PDB file of C-alpha atoms in Angstrom:
ATOM      1  CA  MET A   1     130.969  69.713  55.677  1.00 96.00           C
ATOM      2  CA  VAL A   2     130.279  73.409  55.070  1.00 98.00           C
ATOM      3  CA  GLU A   3     127.029  75.018  56.184  1.00 98.00           C
ATOM      4  CA  GLN A   4     126.032  78.669  55.932  1.00 98.00           C
ATOM      5  CA  LYS A   5     123.155  80.723  57.281  1.00 98.00           C
ATOM      6  CA  THR A   6     122.399  84.433  57.379  1.00 98.00           C
ATOM      7  CA  LEU A   7     120.918  85.781  60.602  1.00 99.00           C
ATOM      8  CA  GLU A   8     118.950  89.022  60.547  1.00 98.00           C
ATOM      9  CA  PHE A   9     118.856  91.511  63.403  1.00 98.00           C
ATOM     10  CA  ARG A  10     117.069  94.810  63.974  1.00 98.00           C
ATOM     11  CA  THR A  11     119.059  97.239  66.121  1.00 98.00           C
ATOM     12  CA  ARG A  12     117.604  99.938  68.357  1.00 98.00           C
ATOM     13  CA  GLY A  13     120.281 102.431  67.370  1.00 98.00           C
ATOM     14  CA  ARG A  14     123.776 102.885  68.804  1.00 98.00           C
ATOM     15  CA  GLY A  15     124.670 100.143  71.231  1.00 97.00           C
ATOM     16  CA  THR A  16     125.235  96.410  71.471  1.00 98.00           C
ATOM     17  CA  ILE A  17     123.024  93.353  71.014  1.00 98.00           C
ATOM     18  CA  GLU A  18     124.301  90.002  72.234  1.00 98.00           C
ATOM     19  CA  VAL A  19     124.132  87.497  69.372  1.00 98.00           C
ATOM     20  CA  THR A  20     125.978  84.589  71.024  1.00 98.00           C
ATOM     21  CA  GLY A  21     122.833  82.496  71.488  1.00 98.00           C
ATOM     22  CA  GLU A  22     121.602  82.930  67.921  1.00 98.00           C
ATOM     23  CA  VAL A  23     125.031  82.035  66.518  1.00 99.00           C
ATOM     24  CA  GLN A  24     125.249  79.007  68.825  1.00 98.00           C
ATOM     25  CA  ARG A  25     121.825  77.800  67.653  1.00 98.00           C
ATOM     26  CA  ALA A  26     122.935  78.186  64.023  1.00 98.00           C
ATOM     27  CA  VAL A  27     126.063  76.128  64.766  1.00 98.00           C
ATOM     28  CA  ALA A  28     124.070  73.417  66.551  1.00 98.00           C
ATOM     29  CA  ALA A  29     121.608  73.178  63.643  1.00 98.00           C
ATOM     30  CA  THR A  30     124.437  72.254  61.255  1.00 98.00           C
ATOM     31  CA  GLY A  31     125.268  69.050  63.137  1.00 98.00           C
ATOM     32  CA  VAL A  32     128.985  69.917  63.004  1.00 98.00           C
ATOM     33  CA  ARG A  33     130.709  68.556  66.116  1.00 98.00           C
ATOM     34  CA  THR A  34     134.296  69.744  65.508  1.00 98.00           C
ATOM     35  CA  GLY A  35     135.403  72.629  63.309  1.00 98.00           C
ATOM     36  CA  VAL A  36     135.278  76.397  63.071  1.00 98.00           C
ATOM     37  CA  CYS A  37     132.544  78.993  62.861  1.00 98.00           C
ATOM     38  CA  THR A  38     133.143  82.243  61.022  1.00 98.00           C
ATOM     39  CA  VAL A  39     130.761  85.115  61.653  1.00 99.00           C
ATOM     40  CA  PHE A  40     130.803  88.049  59.228  1.00 98.00           C
ATOM     41  CA  LEU A  41     128.742  91.230  59.525  1.00 98.00           C
ATOM     42  CA  GLN A  42     127.807  92.629  56.080  1.00 98.00           C
ATOM     43  CA  HIS A  43     127.861  96.303  57.005  1.00 98.00           C
ATOM     44  CA  THR A  44     130.255  99.258  57.224  1.00 97.00           C
ATOM     45  CA  SER A  45     128.507 101.204  59.981  1.00 98.00           C
ATOM     46  CA  ALA A  46     128.151  98.378  62.502  1.00 98.00           C
ATOM     47  CA  SER A  47     130.617  95.811  63.794  1.00 98.00           C
ATOM     48  CA  LEU A  48     131.138  92.710  65.896  1.00 98.00           C
ATOM     49  CA  VAL A  49     132.870  92.682  69.268  1.00 98.00           C
ATOM     50  CA  LEU A  50     133.911  89.714  71.354  1.00 98.00           C
ATOM     51  CA  CYS A  51     133.983  90.908  74.932  1.00 96.00           C
ATOM     52  CA  GLU A  52     132.957  90.224  78.512  1.00 96.00           C
ATOM     53  CA  ASN A  53     129.334  89.208  78.859  1.00 96.00           C
ATOM     54  CA  ALA A  54     129.012  89.311  82.657  1.00 96.00           C
ATOM     55  CA  ASP A  55     129.192  93.054  83.298  1.00 96.00           C
ATOM     56  CA  PRO A  56     127.336  95.443  80.946  1.00 95.00           C
ATOM     57  CA  ASP A  57     129.589  98.263  82.167  1.00 97.00           C
ATOM     58  CA  VAL A  58     132.312  96.845  79.904  1.00 97.00           C
ATOM     59  CA  ARG A  59     130.203  97.660  76.825  1.00 97.00           C
ATOM     60  CA  ARG A  60     129.217 101.048  78.256  1.00 97.00           C
ATOM     61  CA  ASP A  61     132.881 101.852  78.825  1.00 98.00           C
ATOM     62  CA  LEU A  62     133.690 100.716  75.277  1.00 97.00           C
ATOM     63  CA  GLU A  63     131.113 103.218  74.013  1.00 97.00           C
ATOM     64  CA  THR A  64     132.757 105.945  76.133  1.00 98.00           C
ATOM     65  CA  ILE A  65     136.163 105.114  74.656  1.00 98.00           C
ATOM     66  CA  LEU A  66     134.887 105.094  71.069  1.00 98.00           C
ATOM     67  CA  SER A  67     132.965 108.336  71.526  1.00 97.00           C
ATOM     68  CA  ARG A  68     136.220 109.986  72.611  1.00 98.00           C
ATOM     69  CA  LEU A  69     138.246 108.470  69.767  1.00 97.00           C
ATOM     70  CA  VAL A  70     135.639 109.048  67.047  1.00 98.00           C
ATOM     71  CA  PRO A  71     133.144 111.772  68.020  1.00 98.00           C
ATOM     72  CA  ASP A  72     129.988 112.349  66.017  1.00 98.00           C
ATOM     73  CA  GLY A  73     129.869 115.570  64.019  1.00 97.00           C
ATOM     74  CA  ASP A  74     133.565 116.399  63.983  1.00 97.00           C
ATOM     75  CA  PRO A  75     133.826 119.467  61.707  1.00 96.00           C
ATOM     76  CA  ALA A  76     136.848 117.882  59.963  1.00 96.00           C
ATOM     77  CA  TYR A  77     134.634 115.111  58.524  1.00 97.00           C
ATOM     78  CA  ARG A  78     133.543 115.524  54.898  1.00 96.00           C
ATOM     79  CA  HIS A  79     131.309 112.447  54.814  1.00 96.00           C
ATOM     80  CA  ASP A  80     128.198 113.769  56.593  1.00 95.00           C
ATOM     81  CA  THR A  81     125.310 113.440  54.109  1.00 96.00           C
ATOM     82  CA  GLU A  82     123.237 111.294  56.465  1.00 96.00           C
ATOM     83  CA  GLY A  83     123.964 113.280  59.624  1.00 97.00           C
ATOM     84  CA  PRO A  84     126.612 113.756  62.304  1.00 97.00           C
ATOM     85  CA  ASP A  85     127.172 110.005  62.780  1.00 98.00           C
ATOM     86  CA  ASP A  86     127.662 109.353  59.025  1.00 97.00           C
ATOM     87  CA  MET A  87     131.493 109.293  59.223  1.00 98.00           C
ATOM     88  CA  ALA A  88     131.857 108.296  62.857  1.00 98.00           C
ATOM     89  CA  ALA A  89     129.971 105.017  62.279  1.00 98.00           C
ATOM     90  CA  PRO A  90     132.289 103.539  59.619  1.00 98.00           C
ATOM     91  CA  ALA A  91     135.364 104.788  61.511  1.00 98.00           C
ATOM     92  CA  ARG A  92     134.154 102.940  64.645  1.00 98.00           C
ATOM     93  CA  SER A  93     133.550  99.854  62.514  1.00 98.00           C
ATOM     94  CA  ILE A  94     137.129  99.966  61.207  1.00 97.00           C
ATOM     95  CA  LEU A  95     138.480 100.265  64.768  1.00 97.00           C
ATOM     96  CA  THR A  96     136.523  97.214  65.934  1.00 98.00           C
ATOM     97  CA  SER A  97     135.862  94.218  63.657  1.00 97.00           C
ATOM     98  CA  ASN A  98     133.345  92.791  61.213  1.00 98.00           C
ATOM     99  CA  SER A  99     134.427  89.139  61.406  1.00 98.00           C
ATOM    100  CA  PHE A 100     135.524  86.491  63.913  1.00 98.00           C
ATOM    101  CA  THR A 101     136.508  82.837  63.605  1.00 98.00           C
ATOM    102  CA  ILE A 102     135.561  80.772  66.646  1.00 98.00           C
ATOM    103  CA  PRO A 103     136.501  77.108  67.196  1.00 98.00           C
ATOM    104  CA  VAL A 104     133.691  74.557  67.574  1.00 98.00           C
ATOM    105  CA  ALA A 105     133.934  71.414  69.719  1.00 98.00           C
ATOM    106  CA  GLU A 106     131.178  68.980  70.645  1.00 98.00           C
ATOM    107  CA  GLY A 107     128.818  71.127  68.582  1.00 98.00           C
ATOM    108  CA  ARG A 108     129.401  74.254  70.673  1.00 98.00           C
ATOM    109  CA  LEU A 109     131.287  77.523  70.245  1.00 98.00           C
ATOM    110  CA  LEU A 110     134.509  77.361  72.271  1.00 98.00           C
ATOM    111  CA  LEU A 111     134.140  80.760  73.893  1.00 98.00           C
ATOM    112  CA  GLY A 112     135.776  81.573  77.199  1.00 97.00           C
ATOM    113  CA  THR A 113     133.789  81.709  80.424  1.00 96.00           C
ATOM    114  CA  TRP A 114     133.094  85.425  80.205  1.00 96.00           C
ATOM    115  CA  GLN A 115     133.109  85.905  76.431  1.00 98.00           C
ATOM    116  CA  GLY A 116     130.076  86.949  74.418  1.00 98.00           C
ATOM    117  CA  LEU A 117     129.642  87.938  70.786  1.00 98.00           C
ATOM    118  CA  TYR A 118     127.896  91.267  70.218  1.00 98.00           C
ATOM    119  CA  LEU A 119     126.607  93.151  67.213  1.00 98.00           C
ATOM    120  CA  TYR A 120     127.634  96.765  67.809  1.00 98.00           C
ATOM    121  CA  GLU A 121     125.453  99.312  66.022  1.00 98.00           C
ATOM    122  CA  HIS A 122     127.363 102.536  65.388  1.00 98.00           C
ATOM    123  CA  ARG A 123     124.518 104.579  63.879  1.00 98.00           C
ATOM    124  CA  ARG A 124     122.110 106.428  66.161  1.00 98.00           C
ATOM    125  CA  ALA A 125     119.013 105.267  64.263  1.00 98.00           C
ATOM    126  CA  PRO A 126     117.731 101.657  64.214  1.00 98.00           C
ATOM    127  CA  HIS A 127     118.920  99.500  61.303  1.00 98.00           C
ATOM    128  CA  SER A 128     118.491  95.980  59.918  1.00 98.00           C
ATOM    129  CA  ARG A 129     121.749  94.034  60.004  1.00 98.00           C
ATOM    130  CA  SER A 130     122.783  90.736  58.388  1.00 98.00           C
ATOM    131  CA  LEU A 131     125.246  88.340  60.000  1.00 99.00           C
ATOM    132  CA  VAL A 132     126.593  85.470  57.888  1.00 99.00           C
ATOM    133  CA  VAL A 133     127.448  82.366  59.921  1.00 99.00           C
ATOM    134  CA  THR A 134     129.643  79.799  58.122  1.00 98.00           C
ATOM    135  CA  VAL A 135     130.450  76.538  59.860  1.00 98.00           C
ATOM    136  CA  VAL A 136     133.155  74.196  58.532  1.00 98.00           C
ATOM    137  CA  GLY A 137     133.872  70.851  60.134  1.00 98.00           C
ATOM    138  CA  LYS A 138     132.742  67.324  60.681  1.00 98.00           C
TER     139      LYS A 138
END
């Protein structure tokens, strides 16, 4: 069986939104008990991260690391039509990920105890983001 659903999210600007629950509900709605779930974010200036969900400082520290690696407004950037984060956002996306495949058992995502799936907005302004959830299994 193959089922697919697109989830829509509205970000508040740069930062993370936990999407684990929404993805889990989409998986449960398929009726698949055993298989895999692929999540794919259809954007180049946002990404997905799979990281600790117990301590929000982990995501704050991730932002600190990325802001050092890929600063907004670097004068070496040519791609800046939409502002100082116009090049930094896709560079951050390339350094993180836009897709994950997660095993499913007993109708649930097989995430570790402290793992959560997050949509990571890399633009400073709010945006609408689409996340395609594809579940394959039986």
